[in-house]
mmCIF file of C-alpha atoms and ligand atoms in Angstrom:
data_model
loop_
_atom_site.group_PDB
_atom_site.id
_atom_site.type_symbol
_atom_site.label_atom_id
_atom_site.label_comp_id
_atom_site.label_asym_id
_atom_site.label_seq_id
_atom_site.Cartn_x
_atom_site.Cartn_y
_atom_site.Cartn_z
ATOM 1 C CA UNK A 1 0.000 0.000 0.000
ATOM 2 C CA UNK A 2 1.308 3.740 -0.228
ATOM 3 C CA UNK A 3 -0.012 6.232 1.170
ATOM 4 C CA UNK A 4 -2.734 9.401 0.311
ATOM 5 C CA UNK A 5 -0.753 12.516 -0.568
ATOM 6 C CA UNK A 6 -2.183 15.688 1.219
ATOM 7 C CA UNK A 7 -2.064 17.990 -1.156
ATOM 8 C CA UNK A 8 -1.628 21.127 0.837
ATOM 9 C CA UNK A 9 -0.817 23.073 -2.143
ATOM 10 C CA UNK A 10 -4.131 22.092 -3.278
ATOM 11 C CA UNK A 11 -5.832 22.562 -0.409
ATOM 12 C CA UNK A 12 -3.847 25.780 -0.264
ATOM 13 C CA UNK A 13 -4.723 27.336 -3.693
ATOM 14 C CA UNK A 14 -8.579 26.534 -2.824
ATOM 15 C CA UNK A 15 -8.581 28.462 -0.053
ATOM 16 C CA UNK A 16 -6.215 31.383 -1.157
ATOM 17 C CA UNK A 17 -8.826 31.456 -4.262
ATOM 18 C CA UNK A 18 -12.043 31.981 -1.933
ATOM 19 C CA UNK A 19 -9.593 34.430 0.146
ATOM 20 C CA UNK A 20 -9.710 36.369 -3.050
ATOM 21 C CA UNK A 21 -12.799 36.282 -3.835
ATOM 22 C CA UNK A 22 -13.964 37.550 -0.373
ATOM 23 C CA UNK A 23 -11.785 40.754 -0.572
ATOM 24 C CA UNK A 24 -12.097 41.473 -3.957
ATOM 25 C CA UNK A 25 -15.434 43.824 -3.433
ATOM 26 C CA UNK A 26 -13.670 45.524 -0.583
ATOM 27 C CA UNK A 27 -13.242 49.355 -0.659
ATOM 28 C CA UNK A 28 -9.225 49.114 0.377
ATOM 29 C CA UNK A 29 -7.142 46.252 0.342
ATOM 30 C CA UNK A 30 -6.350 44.711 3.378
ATOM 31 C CA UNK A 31 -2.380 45.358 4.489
ATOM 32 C CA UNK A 32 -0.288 43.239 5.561
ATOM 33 C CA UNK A 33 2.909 44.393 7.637
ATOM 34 C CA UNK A 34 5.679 41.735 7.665
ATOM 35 C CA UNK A 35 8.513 42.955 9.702
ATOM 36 C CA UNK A 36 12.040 40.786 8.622
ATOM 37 C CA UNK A 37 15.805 41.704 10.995
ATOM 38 C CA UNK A 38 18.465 41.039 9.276
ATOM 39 C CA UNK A 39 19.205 38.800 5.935
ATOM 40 C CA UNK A 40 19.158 35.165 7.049
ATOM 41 C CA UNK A 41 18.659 33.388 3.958
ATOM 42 C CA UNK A 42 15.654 31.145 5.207
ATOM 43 C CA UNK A 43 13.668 34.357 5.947
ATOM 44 C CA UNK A 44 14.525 36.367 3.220
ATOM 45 C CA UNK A 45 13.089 33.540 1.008
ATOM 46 C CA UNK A 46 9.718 32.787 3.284
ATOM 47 C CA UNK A 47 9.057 36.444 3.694
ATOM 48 C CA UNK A 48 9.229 37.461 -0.107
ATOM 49 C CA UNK A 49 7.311 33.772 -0.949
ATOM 50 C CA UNK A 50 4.635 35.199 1.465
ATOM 51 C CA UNK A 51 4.793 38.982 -0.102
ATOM 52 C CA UNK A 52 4.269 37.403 -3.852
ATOM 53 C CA UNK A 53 1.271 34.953 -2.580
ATOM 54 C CA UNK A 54 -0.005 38.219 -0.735
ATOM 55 C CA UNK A 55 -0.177 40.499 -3.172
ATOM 56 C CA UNK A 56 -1.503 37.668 -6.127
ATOM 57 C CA UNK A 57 -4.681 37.402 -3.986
ATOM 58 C CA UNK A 58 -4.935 41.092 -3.229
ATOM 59 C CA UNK A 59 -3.614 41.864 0.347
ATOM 60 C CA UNK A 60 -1.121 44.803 0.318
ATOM 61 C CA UNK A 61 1.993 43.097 1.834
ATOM 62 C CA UNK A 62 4.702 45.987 3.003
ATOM 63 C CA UNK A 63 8.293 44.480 4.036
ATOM 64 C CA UNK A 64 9.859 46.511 6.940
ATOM 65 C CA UNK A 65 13.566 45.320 6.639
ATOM 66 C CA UNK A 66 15.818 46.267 9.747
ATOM 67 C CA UNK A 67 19.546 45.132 9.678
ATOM 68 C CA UNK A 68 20.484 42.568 11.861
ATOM 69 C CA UNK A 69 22.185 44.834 14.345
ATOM 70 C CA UNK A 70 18.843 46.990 15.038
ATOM 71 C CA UNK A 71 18.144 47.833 18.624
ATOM 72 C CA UNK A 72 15.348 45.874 19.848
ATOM 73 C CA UNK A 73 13.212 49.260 21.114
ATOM 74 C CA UNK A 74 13.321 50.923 17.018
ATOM 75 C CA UNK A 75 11.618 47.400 16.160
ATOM 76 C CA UNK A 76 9.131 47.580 18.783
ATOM 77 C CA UNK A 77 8.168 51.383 18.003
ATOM 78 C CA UNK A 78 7.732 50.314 14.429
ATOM 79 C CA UNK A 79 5.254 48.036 15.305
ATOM 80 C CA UNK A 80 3.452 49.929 17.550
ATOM 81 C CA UNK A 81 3.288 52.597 14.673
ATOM 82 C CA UNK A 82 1.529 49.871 12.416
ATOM 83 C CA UNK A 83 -0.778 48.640 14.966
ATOM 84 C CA UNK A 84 -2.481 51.810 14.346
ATOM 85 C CA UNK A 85 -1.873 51.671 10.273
ATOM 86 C CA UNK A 86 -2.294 48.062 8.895
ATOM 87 C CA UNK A 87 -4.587 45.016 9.324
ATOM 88 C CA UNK A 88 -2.449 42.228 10.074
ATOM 89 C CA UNK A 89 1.359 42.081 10.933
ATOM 90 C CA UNK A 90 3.999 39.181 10.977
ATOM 91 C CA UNK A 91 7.285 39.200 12.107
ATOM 92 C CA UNK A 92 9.282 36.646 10.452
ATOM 93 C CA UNK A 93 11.068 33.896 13.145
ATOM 94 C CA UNK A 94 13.668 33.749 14.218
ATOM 95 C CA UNK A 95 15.295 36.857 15.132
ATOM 96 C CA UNK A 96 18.804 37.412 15.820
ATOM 97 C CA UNK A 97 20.014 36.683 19.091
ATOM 98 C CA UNK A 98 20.088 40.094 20.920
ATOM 99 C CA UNK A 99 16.503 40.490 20.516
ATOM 100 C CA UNK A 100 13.851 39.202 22.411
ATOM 101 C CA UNK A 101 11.154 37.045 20.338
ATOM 102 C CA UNK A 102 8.714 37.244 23.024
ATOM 103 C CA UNK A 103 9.246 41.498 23.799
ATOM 104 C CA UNK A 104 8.805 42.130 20.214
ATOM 105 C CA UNK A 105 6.249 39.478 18.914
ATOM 106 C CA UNK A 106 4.034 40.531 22.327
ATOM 107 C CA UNK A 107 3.997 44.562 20.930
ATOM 108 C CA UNK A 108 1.821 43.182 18.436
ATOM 109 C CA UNK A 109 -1.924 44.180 19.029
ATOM 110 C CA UNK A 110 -3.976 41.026 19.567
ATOM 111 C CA UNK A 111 -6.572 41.928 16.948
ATOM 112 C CA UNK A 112 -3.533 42.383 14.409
ATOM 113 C CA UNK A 113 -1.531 39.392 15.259
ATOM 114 C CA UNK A 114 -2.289 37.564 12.075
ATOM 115 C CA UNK A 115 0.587 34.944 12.671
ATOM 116 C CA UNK A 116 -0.851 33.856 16.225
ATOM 117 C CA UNK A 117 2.541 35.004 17.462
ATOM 118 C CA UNK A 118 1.717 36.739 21.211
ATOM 119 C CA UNK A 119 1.290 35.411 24.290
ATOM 120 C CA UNK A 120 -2.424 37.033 24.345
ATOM 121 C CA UNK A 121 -2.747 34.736 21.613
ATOM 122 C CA UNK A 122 -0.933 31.566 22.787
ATOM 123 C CA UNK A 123 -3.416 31.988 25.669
ATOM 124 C CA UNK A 124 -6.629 31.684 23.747
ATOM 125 C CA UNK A 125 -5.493 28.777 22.434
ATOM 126 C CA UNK A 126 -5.310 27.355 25.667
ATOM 127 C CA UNK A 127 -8.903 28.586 26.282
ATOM 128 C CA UNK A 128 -10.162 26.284 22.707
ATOM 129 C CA UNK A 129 -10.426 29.882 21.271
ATOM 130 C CA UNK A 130 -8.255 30.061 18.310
ATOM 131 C CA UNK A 131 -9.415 33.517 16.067
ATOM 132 C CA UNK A 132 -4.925 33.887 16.002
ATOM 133 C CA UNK A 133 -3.947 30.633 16.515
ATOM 134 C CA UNK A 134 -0.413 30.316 15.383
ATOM 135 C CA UNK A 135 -0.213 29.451 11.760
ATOM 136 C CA UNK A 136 1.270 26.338 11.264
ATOM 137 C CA UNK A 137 -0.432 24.331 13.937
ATOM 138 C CA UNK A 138 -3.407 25.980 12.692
ATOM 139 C CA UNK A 139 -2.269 24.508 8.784
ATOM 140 C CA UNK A 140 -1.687 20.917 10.310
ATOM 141 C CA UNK A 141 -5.300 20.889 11.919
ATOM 142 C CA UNK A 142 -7.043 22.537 8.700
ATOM 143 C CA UNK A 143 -5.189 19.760 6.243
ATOM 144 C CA UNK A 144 -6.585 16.892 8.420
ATOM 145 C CA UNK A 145 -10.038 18.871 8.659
ATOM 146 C CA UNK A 146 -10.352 19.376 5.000
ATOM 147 C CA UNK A 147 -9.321 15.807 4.463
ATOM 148 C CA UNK A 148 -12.150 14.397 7.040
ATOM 149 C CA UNK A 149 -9.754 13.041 8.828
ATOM 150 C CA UNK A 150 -10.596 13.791 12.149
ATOM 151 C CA UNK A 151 -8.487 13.412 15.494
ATOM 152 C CA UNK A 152 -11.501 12.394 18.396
ATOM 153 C CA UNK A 153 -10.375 9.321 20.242
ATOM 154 C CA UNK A 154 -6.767 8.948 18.241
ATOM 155 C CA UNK A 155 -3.654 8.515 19.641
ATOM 156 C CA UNK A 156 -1.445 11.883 18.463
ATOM 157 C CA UNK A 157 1.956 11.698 18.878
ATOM 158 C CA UNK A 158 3.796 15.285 18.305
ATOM 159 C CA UNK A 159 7.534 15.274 18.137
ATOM 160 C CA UNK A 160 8.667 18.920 18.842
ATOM 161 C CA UNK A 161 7.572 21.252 21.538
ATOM 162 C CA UNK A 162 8.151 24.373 20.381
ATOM 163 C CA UNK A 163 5.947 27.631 21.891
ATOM 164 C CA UNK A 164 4.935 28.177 18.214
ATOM 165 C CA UNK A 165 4.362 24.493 16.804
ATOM 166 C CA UNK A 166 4.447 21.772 19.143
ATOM 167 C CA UNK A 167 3.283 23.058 21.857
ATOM 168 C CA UNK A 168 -0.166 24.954 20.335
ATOM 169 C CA UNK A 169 -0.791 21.817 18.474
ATOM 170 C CA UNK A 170 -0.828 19.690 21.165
ATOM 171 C CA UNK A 171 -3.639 21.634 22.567
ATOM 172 C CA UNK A 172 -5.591 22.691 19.824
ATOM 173 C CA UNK A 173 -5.288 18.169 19.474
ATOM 174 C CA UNK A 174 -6.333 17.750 23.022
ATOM 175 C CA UNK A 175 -9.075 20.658 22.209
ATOM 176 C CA UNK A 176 -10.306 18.009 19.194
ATOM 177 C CA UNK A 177 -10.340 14.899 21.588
ATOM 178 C CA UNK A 178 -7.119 13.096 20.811
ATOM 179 C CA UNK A 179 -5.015 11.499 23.439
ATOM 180 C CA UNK A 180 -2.050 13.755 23.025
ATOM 181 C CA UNK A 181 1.677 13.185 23.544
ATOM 182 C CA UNK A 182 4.445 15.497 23.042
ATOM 183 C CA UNK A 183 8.000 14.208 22.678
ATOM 184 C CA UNK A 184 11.664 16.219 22.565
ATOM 185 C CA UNK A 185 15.506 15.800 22.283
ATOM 186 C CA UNK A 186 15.243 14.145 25.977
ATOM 187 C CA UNK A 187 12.417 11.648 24.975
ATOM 188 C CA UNK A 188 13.994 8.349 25.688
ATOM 189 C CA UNK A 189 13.173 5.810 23.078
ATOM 190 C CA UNK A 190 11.729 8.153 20.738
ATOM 191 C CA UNK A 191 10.531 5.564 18.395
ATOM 192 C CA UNK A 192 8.259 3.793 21.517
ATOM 193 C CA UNK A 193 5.696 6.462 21.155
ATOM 194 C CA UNK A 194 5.692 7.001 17.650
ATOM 195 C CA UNK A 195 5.191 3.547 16.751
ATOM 196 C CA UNK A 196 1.933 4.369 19.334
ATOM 197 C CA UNK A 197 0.632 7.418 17.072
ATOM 198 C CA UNK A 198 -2.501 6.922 14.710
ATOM 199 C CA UNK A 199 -1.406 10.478 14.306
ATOM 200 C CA UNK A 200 2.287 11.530 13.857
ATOM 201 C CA UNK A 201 3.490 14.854 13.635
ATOM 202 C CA UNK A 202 7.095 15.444 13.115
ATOM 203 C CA UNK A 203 8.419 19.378 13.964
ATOM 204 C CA UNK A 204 11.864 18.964 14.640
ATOM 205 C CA UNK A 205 14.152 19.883 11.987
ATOM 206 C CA UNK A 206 16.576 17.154 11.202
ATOM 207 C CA UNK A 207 16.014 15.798 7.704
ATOM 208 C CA UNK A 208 14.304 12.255 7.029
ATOM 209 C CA UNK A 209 14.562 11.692 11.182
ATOM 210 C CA UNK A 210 11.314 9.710 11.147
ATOM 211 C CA UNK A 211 12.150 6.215 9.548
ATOM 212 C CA UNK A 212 9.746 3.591 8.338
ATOM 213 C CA UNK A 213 10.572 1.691 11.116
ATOM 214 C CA UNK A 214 9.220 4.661 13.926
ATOM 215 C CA UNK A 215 5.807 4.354 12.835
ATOM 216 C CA UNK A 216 2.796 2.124 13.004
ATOM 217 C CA UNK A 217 1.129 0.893 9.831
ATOM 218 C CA UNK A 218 -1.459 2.675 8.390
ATOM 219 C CA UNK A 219 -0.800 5.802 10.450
ATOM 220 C CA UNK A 220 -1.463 9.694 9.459
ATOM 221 C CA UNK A 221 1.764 11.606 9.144
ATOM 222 C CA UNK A 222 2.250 14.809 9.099
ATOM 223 C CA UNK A 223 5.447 16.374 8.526
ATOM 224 C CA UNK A 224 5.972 19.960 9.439
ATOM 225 C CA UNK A 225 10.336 20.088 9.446
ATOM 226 C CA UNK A 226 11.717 21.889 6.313
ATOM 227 C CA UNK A 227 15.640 21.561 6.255
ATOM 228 C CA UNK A 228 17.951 22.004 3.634
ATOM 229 C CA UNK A 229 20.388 19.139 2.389
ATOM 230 C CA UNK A 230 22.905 18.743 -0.415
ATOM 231 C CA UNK A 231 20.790 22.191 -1.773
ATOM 232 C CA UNK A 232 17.547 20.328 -1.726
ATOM 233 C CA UNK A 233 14.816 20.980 0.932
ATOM 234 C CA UNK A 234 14.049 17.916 3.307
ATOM 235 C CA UNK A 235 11.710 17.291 5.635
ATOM 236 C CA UNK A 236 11.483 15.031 8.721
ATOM 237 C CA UNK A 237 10.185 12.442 7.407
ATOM 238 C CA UNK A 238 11.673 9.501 5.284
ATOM 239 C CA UNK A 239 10.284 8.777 1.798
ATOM 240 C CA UNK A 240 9.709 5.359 2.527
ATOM 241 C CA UNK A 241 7.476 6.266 5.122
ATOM 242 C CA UNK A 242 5.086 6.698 1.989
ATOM 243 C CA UNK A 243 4.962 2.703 1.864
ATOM 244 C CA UNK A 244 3.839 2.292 5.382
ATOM 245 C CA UNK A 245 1.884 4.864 5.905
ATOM 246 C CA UNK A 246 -2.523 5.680 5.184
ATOM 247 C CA UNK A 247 -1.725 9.297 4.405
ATOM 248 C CA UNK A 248 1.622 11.534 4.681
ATOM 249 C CA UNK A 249 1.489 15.604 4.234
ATOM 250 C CA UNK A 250 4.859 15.582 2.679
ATOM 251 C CA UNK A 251 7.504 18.125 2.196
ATOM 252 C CA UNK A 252 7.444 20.401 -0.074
ATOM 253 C CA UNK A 253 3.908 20.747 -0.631
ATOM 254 C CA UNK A 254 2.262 19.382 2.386
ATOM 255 C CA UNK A 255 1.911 21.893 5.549
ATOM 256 C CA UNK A 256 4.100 24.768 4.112
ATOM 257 C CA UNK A 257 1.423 26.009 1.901
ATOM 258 C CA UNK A 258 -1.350 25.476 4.167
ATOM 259 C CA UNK A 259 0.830 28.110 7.035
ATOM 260 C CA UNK A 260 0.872 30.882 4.111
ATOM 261 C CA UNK A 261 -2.852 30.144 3.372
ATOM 262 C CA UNK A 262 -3.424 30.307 7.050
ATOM 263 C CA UNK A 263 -1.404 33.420 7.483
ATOM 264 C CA UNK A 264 -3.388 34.948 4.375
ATOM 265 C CA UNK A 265 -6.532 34.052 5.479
ATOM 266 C CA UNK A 266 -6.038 35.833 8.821
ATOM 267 C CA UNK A 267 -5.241 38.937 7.322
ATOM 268 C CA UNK A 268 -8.777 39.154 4.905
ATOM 269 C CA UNK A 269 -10.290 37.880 8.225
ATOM 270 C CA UNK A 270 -8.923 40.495 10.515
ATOM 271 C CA UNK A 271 -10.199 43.333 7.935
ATOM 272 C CA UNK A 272 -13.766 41.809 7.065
ATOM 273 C CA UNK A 273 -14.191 41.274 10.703
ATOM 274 C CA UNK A 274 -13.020 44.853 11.091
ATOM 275 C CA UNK A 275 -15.462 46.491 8.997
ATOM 276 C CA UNK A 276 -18.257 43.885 9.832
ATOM 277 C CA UNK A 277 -17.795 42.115 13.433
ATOM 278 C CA UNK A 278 -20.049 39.479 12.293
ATOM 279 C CA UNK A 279 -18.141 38.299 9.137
ATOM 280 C CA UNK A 280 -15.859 35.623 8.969
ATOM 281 C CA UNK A 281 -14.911 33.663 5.742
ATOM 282 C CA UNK A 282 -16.177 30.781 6.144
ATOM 283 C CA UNK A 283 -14.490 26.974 5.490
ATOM 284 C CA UNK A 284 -16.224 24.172 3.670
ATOM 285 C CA UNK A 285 -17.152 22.754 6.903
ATOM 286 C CA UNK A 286 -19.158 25.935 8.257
ATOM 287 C CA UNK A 287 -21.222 25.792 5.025
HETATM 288 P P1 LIG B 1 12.638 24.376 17.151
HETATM 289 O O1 LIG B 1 12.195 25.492 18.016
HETATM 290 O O2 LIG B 1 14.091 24.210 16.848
HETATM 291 O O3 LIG B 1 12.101 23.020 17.803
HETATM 292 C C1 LIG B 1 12.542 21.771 17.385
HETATM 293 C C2 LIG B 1 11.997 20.727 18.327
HETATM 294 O O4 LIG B 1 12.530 19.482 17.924
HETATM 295 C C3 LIG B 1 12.419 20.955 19.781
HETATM 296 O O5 LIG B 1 11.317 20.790 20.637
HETATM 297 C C4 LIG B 1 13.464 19.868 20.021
HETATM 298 O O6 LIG B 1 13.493 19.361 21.341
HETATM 299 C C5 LIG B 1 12.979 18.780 19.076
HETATM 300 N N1 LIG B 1 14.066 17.878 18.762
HETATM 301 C C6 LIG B 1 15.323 18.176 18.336
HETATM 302 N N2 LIG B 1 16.047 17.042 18.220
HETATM 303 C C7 LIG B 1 15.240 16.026 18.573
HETATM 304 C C8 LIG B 1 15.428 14.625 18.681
HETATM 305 N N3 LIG B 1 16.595 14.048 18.399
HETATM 306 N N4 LIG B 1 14.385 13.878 19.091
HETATM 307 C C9 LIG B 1 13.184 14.435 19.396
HETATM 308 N N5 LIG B 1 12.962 15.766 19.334
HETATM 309 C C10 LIG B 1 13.980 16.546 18.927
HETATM 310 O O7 LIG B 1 11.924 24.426 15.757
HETATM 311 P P2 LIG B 1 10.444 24.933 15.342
HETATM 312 O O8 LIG B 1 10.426 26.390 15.198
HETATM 313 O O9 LIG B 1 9.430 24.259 16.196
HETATM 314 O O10 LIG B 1 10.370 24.298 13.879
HETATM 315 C C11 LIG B 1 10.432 22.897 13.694
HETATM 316 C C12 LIG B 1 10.596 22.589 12.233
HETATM 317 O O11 LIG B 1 9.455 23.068 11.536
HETATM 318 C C13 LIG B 1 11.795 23.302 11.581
HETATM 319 O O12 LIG B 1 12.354 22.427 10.645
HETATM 320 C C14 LIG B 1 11.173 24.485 10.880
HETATM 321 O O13 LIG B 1 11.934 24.897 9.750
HETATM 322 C C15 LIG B 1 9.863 23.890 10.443
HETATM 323 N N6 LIG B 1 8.802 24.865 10.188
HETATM 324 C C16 LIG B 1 7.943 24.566 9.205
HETATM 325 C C17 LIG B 1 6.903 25.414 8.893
HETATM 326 C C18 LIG B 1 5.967 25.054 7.799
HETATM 327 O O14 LIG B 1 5.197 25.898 7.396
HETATM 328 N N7 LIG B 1 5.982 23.815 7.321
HETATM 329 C C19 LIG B 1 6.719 26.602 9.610
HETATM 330 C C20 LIG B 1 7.597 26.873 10.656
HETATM 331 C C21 LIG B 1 8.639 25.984 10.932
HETATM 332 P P3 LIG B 1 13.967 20.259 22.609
HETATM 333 O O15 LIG B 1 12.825 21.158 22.910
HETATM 334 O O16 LIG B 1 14.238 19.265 23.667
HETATM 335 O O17 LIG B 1 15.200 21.004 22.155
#
């Protein structure tokens, strides 16, 4: 057997096209403010991939470019400045070292925080409330929902615990009735619980980590890592995980699309819902 692709670039394009379609009639475009410090090459890339998808669907996306030397307050000002000007701001992850992630993501205003990146928003995520939930958990839950593939009663297994993957995904899981466990780079016997998971997730980073071997037949994977090897991108998965598998969100073209959809999506939300309280664009499974 091999497994079901999830096409999240599908998935993706569907609902980037009904994005569109709901901002089209506006009277302004909705802006988008992603804020980048310095030139790492990773986020140069992902923030200009998300400024071209932006502005295809008809979101103004403005790039605020600081060096990577900046003083933490001049980035903070700037984005209390926009706060007051755009719709939705991002700042791209991660930031150089003398800055503070949390200080400068958590100077974003909750209503603009697009990405799900402040604490404000990490905490109604915890309360099941997830308007700016952060975007890529919020992808890996929207590719199993628009798959019908739902998550009450399974077993999820989530390898990373990051504050912006792992960690809200594991609750917004729990939040959807799966038995939830999270493992790390001190999980003993790694491959003990994810030979356990109905539902895999892998976020760690570390290319083709998960082998056939670490997971259970006819399991859902899901696999969120994106690194680069011999100039190709890799995820966390291994390719012959696609003969073991029922269904595998690969990489490329599994989650990453689905977390600039996501992103996207929040932005034409956050301005509707400006202008209208009551809007919301609504998925397949609302109609
Ligand atoms: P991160 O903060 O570096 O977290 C990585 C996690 O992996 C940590 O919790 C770490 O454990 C765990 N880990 C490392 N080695 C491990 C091992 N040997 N066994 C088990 N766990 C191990 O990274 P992140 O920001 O969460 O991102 C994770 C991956 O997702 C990266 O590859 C990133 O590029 C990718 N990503 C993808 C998208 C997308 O749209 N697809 C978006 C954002 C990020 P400890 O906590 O113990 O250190």
């Amino acid at each position: 057997m091999v497994a079901q692709l999830l096409d999240g670039k599908k998935i993706a394009a569907k609902i980037l096209a009904k994005v569109q379609q709901a901002i089209v009639s506006l009277p302004q475009k909705p802006r988008l403010a992603i804020v980048r410090c310095g030139d790492d090459p990773a986020s140069v890339l992902y923030t200009a991939m998300k400024q071209k998808k932006a502005e295809e669907i008809g979101i103004q996306a403005e790039l605020y470019v600081f060096s990577g030397t900046i003083d933490q307050q001049k980035v903070i000002e700037k984005i209390q400045c926009l706060n007051a000007t755009v719709d939705g701001i991002m700042v791209q992850l991660p930031l150089p070292a003398h800055l503070s992630e949390r200080q400068i993501c958590d100077a974003i205003d909750i209503d603009k925080d697009v990405d799900g990146l402040t604490q404000q928003s990490l905490a109604q995520v915890m309360n099941n409330q997830e308007l700016h939930a952060p975007a890529t958990p919020k992808a890996v839950i929207r590719l199993l929902d628009e798959y019908h593939l739902p998550l009450a009663g399974k077993q999820v297994v989530i390898v990373g615990r990051s504050a912006l993957i792992g960690k809200p995904l594991a609750i917004m899981a729990l939040h959807r009735d799966a038995t939830v466990s999270i493992c790390h780079s001190k999980t003993p016997d790694l491959a003990k619980h994810t030979r356990h998971a109905d539902v895999l997730i892998s976020a760690v980073g570390k290319p083709h980590f998960i082998t056939s071997d670490m997971i259970q037949e006819n399991a859902i994977v899901i696999d969120v890592g994106i690194s680069k090897q011999d100039n190709q991108t890799k995820g966390d998965i291994h390719p012959d995980v696609i003969q073991k598998a029922a269904f595998l969100a690969p990489v490329p073209g599994g989650v990453g699309p689905m977390t600039i959809a996501m992103l996207l999506e929040a932005v034409a939300e956050a301005k509707i819902y400006k202008m209208n309280p009551r809007e919301k664009i609504k998925s397949e499974k609302e109609e």
